[in-house]
PDB file of C-alpha atoms in Angstrom:
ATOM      1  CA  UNK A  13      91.110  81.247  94.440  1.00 65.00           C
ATOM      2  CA  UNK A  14      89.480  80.186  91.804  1.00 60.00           C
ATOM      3  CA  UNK A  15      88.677  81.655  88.067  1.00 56.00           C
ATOM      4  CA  UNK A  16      85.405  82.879  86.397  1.00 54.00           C
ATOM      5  CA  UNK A  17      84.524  79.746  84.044  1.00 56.00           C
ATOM      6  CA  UNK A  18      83.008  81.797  81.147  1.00 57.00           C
ATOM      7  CA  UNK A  19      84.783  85.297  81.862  1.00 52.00           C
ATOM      8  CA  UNK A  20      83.868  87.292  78.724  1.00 52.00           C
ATOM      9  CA  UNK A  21      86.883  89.066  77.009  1.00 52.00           C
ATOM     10  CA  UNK A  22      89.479  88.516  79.952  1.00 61.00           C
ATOM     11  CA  UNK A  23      91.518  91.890  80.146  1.00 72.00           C
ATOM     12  CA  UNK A  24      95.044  89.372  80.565  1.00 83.00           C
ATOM     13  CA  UNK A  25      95.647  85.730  79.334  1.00 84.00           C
ATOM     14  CA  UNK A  26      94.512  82.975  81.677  1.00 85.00           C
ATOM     15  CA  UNK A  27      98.332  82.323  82.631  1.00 88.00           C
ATOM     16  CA  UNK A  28      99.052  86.045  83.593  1.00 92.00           C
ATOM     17  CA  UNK A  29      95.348  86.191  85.399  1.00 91.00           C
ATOM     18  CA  UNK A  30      96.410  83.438  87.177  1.00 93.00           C
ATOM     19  CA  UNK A  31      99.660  84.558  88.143  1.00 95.00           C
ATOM     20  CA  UNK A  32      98.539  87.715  89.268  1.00 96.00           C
ATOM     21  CA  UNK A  33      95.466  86.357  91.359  1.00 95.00           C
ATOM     22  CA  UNK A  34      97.842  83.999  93.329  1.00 95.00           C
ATOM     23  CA  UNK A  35     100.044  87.287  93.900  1.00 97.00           C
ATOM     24  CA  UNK A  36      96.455  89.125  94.873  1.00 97.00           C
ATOM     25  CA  UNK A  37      95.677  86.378  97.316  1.00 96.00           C
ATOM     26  CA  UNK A  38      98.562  86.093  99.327  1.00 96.00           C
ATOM     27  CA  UNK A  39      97.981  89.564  99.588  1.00 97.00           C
ATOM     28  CA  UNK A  40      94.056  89.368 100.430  1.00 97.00           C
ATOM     29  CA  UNK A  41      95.534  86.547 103.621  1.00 96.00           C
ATOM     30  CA  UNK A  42      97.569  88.765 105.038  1.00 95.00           C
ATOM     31  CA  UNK A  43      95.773  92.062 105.117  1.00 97.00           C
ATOM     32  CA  UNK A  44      92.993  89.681 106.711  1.00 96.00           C
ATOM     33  CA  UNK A  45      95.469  88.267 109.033  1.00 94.00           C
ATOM     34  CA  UNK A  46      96.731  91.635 109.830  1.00 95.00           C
ATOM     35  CA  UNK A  47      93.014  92.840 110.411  1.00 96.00           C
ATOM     36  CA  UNK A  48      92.799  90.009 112.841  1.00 93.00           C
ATOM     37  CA  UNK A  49      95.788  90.531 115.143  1.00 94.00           C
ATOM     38  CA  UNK A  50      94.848  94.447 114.966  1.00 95.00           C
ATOM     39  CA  UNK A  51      91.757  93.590 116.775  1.00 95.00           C
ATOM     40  CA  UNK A  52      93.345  90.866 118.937  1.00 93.00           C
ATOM     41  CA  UNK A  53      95.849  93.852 119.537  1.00 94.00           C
ATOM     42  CA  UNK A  54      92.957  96.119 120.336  1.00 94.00           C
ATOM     43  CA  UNK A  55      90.657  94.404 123.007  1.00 95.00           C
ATOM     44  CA  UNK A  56      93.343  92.896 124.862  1.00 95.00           C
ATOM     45  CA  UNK A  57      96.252  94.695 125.577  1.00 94.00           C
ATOM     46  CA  UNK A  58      96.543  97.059 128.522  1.00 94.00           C
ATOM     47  CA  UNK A  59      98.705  99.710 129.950  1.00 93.00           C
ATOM     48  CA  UNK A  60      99.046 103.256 130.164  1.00 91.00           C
ATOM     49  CA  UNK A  61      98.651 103.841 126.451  1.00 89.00           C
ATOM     50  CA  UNK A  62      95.776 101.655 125.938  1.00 91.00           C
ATOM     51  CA  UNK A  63      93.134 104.065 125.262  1.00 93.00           C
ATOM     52  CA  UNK A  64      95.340 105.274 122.358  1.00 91.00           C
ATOM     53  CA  UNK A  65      96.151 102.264 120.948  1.00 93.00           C
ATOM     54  CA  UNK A  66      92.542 101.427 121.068  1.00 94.00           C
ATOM     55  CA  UNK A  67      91.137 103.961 118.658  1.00 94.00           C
ATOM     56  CA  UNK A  68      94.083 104.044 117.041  1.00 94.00           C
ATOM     57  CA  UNK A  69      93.839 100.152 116.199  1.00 96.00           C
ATOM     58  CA  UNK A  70      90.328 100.364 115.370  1.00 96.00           C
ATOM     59  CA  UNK A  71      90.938 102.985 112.733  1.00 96.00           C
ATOM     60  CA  UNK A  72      93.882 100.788 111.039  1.00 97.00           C
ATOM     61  CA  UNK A  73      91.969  97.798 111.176  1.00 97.00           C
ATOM     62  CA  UNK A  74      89.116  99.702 109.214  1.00 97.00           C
ATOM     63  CA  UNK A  75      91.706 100.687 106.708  1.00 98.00           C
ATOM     64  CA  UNK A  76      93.303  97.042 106.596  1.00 97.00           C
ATOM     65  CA  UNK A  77      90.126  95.691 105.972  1.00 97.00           C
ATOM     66  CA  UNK A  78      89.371  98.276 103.302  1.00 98.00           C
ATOM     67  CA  UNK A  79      92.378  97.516 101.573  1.00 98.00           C
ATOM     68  CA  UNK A  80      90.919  93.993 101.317  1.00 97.00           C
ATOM     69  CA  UNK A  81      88.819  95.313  99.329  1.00 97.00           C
ATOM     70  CA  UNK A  82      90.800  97.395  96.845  1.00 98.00           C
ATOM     71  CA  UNK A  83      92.524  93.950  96.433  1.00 98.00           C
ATOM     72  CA  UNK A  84      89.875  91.784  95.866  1.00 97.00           C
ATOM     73  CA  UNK A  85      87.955  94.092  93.638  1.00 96.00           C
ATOM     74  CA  UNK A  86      91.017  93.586  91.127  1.00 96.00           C
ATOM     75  CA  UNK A  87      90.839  89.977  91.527  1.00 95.00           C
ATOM     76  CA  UNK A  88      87.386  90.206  90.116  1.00 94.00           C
ATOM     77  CA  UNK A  89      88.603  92.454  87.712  1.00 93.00           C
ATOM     78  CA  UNK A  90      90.602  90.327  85.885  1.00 92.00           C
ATOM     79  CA  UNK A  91      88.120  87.314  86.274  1.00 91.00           C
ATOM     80  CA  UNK A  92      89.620  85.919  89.685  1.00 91.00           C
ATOM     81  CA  UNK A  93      87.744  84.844  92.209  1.00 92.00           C
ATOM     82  CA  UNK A  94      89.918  85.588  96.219  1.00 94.00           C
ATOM     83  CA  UNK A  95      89.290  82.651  98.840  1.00 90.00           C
ATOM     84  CA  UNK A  96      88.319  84.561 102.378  1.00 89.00           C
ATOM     85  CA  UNK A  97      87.286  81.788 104.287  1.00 85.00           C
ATOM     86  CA  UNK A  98      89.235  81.151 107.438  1.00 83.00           C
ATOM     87  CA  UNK A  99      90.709  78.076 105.966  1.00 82.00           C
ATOM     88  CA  UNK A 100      92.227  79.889 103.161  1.00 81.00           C
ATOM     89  CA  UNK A 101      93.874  82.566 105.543  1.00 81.00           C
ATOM     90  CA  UNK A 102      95.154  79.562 108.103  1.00 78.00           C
ATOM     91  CA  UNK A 103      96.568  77.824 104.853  1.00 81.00           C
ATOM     92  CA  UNK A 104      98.100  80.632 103.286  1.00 81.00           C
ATOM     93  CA  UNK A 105      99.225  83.077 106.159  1.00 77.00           C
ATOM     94  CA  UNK A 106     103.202  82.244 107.428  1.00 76.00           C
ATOM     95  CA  UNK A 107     102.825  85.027 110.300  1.00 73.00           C
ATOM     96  CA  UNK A 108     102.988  83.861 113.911  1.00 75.00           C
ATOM     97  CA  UNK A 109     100.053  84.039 115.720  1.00 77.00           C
ATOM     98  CA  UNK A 110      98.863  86.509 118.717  1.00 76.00           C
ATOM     99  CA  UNK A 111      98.348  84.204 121.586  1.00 80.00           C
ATOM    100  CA  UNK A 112      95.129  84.497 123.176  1.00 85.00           C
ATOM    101  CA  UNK A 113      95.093  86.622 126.788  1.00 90.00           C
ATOM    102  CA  UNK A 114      95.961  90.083 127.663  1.00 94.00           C
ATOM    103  CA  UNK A 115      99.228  91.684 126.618  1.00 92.00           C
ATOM    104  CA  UNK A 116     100.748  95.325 127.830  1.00 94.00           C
ATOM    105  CA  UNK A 117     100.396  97.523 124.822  1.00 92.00           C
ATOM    106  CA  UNK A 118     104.090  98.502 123.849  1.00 91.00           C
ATOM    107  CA  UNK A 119     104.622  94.920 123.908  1.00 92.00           C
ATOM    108  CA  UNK A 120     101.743  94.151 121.518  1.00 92.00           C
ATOM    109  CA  UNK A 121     102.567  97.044 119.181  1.00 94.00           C
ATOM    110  CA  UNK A 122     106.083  96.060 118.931  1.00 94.00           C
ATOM    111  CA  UNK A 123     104.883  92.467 118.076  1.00 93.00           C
ATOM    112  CA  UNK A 124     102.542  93.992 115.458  1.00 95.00           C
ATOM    113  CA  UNK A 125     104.850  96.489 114.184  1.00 95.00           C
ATOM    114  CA  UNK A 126     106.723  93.906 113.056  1.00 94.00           C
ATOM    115  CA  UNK A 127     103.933  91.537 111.020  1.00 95.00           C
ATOM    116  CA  UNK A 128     103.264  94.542 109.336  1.00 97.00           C
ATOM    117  CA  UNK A 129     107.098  95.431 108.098  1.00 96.00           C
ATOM    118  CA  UNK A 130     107.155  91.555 106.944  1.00 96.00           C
ATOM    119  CA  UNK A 131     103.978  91.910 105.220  1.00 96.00           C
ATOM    120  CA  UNK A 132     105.167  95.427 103.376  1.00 97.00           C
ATOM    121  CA  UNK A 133     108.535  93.820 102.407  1.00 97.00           C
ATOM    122  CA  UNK A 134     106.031  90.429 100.656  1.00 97.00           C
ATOM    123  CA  UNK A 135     104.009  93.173  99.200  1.00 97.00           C
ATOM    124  CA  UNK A 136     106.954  94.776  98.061  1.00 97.00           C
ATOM    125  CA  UNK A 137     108.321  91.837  96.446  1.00 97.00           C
ATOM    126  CA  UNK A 138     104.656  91.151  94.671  1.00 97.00           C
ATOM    127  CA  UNK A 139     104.477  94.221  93.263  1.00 96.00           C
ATOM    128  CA  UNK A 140     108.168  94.354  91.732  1.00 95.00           C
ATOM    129  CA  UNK A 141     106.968  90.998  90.257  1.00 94.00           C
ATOM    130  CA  UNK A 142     103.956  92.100  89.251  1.00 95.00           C
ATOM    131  CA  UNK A 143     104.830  94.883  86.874  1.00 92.00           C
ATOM    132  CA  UNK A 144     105.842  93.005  84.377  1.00 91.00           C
ATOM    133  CA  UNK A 145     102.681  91.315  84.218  1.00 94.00           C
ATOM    134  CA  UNK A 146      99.944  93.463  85.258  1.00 95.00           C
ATOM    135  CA  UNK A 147     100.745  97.134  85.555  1.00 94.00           C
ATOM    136  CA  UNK A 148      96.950  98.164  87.089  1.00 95.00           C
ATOM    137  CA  UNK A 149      97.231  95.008  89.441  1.00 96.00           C
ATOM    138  CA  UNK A 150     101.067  96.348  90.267  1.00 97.00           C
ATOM    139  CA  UNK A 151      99.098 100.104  91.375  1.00 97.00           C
ATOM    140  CA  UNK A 152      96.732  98.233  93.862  1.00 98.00           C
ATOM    141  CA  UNK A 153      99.576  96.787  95.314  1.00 98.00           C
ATOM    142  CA  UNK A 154     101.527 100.018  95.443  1.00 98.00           C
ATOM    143  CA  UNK A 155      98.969 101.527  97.024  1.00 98.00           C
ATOM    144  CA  UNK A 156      98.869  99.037  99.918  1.00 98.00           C
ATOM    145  CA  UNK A 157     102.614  99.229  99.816  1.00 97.00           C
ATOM    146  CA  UNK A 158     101.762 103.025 100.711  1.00 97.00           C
ATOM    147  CA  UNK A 159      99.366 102.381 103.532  1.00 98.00           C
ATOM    148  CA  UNK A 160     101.071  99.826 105.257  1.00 98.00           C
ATOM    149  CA  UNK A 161     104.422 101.903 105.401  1.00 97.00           C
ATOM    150  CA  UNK A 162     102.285 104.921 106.402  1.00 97.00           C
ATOM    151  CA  UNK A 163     100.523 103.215 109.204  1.00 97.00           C
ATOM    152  CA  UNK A 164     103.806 101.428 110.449  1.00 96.00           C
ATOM    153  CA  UNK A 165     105.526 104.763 111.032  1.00 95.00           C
ATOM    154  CA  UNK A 166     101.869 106.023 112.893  1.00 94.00           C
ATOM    155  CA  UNK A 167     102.108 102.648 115.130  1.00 94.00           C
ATOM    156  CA  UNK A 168     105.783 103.173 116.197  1.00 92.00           C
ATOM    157  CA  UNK A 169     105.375 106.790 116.873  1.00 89.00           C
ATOM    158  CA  UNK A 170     103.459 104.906 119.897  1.00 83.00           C
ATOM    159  CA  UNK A 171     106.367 102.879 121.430  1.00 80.00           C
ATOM    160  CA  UNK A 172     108.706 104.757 123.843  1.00 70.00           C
ATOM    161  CA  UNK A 173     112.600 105.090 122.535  1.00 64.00           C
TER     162      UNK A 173
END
């Protein structure tokens, strides 16, 4: 993440913009990360319920990903500029990985059921922090806060009690 050297009238001071970026970031990693195991989650598990859980993945992952923008477009906002570059995600993101090969799908929901609930309780966390600082860059995150606990409740309607 970097700043904009010769930002013109920066809406915050640098040490709040660059507070708030490094909150945006960590963000920006792991709705990319998420994105990632989504589609991992998508073309390779199998099962009963994996016609479902295919076109129900791809339409999170489109939402995930459009998320990444919301949060990126109030990076540049404030003058910050988000690192997406696969380094920066494998640097940043704490998540376990999806190993590679095929996985049933209840299994591989489960799994991703719960990356998402650790991501919403980090997001969570940011945004608490972040209203004291920024209250617009505290609404993006609220908003993702919303999606993510909106799409969690969709993705275990799909595992069996």
């Amino acid at each position: 993440m970097t700043s904009q050297p010769d930002r013109p009238n920066p809406p915050l001071p640098d040490e709040v913009c660059e507070e708030v970026g490094q909150q945006l970031q960590l963000t920006l990693v792991e709705l990319i990360a998420l994105s990632l195991a989504g589609k991992q989650v998508q073309w390779t598990s199998y099962g009963r319920e994996f016609v479902s859980v295919h076109r129900h993945l791809h339409h999170v992952v489109d939402e995930w990903r459009e998320l990444e923008d919301v949060v990126a477009g109030r990076a540049a906002a404030i003058g910050m500029a988000l690192d997406w570059t696969a380094a920066g995600v494998i640097e940043l993101d704490d998540d376990p990985r999806f190993e590679p090969g095929f996985t049933e799908a209840a299994g591989a929901i489960e799994r991703l059921c719960s990356q998402v609930w650790d991501v919403a309780l980090r997001v969570r966390r940011r945004e608490e922090m972040l209203g004291g600082l920024d209250v617009v860059s505290q609404h993006v995150l609220i908003g993702v806060q919303r999606k993510l606990e909106e799409q969690l409740w969709m993705l275990r309607a799909q595992l069996a009690d």
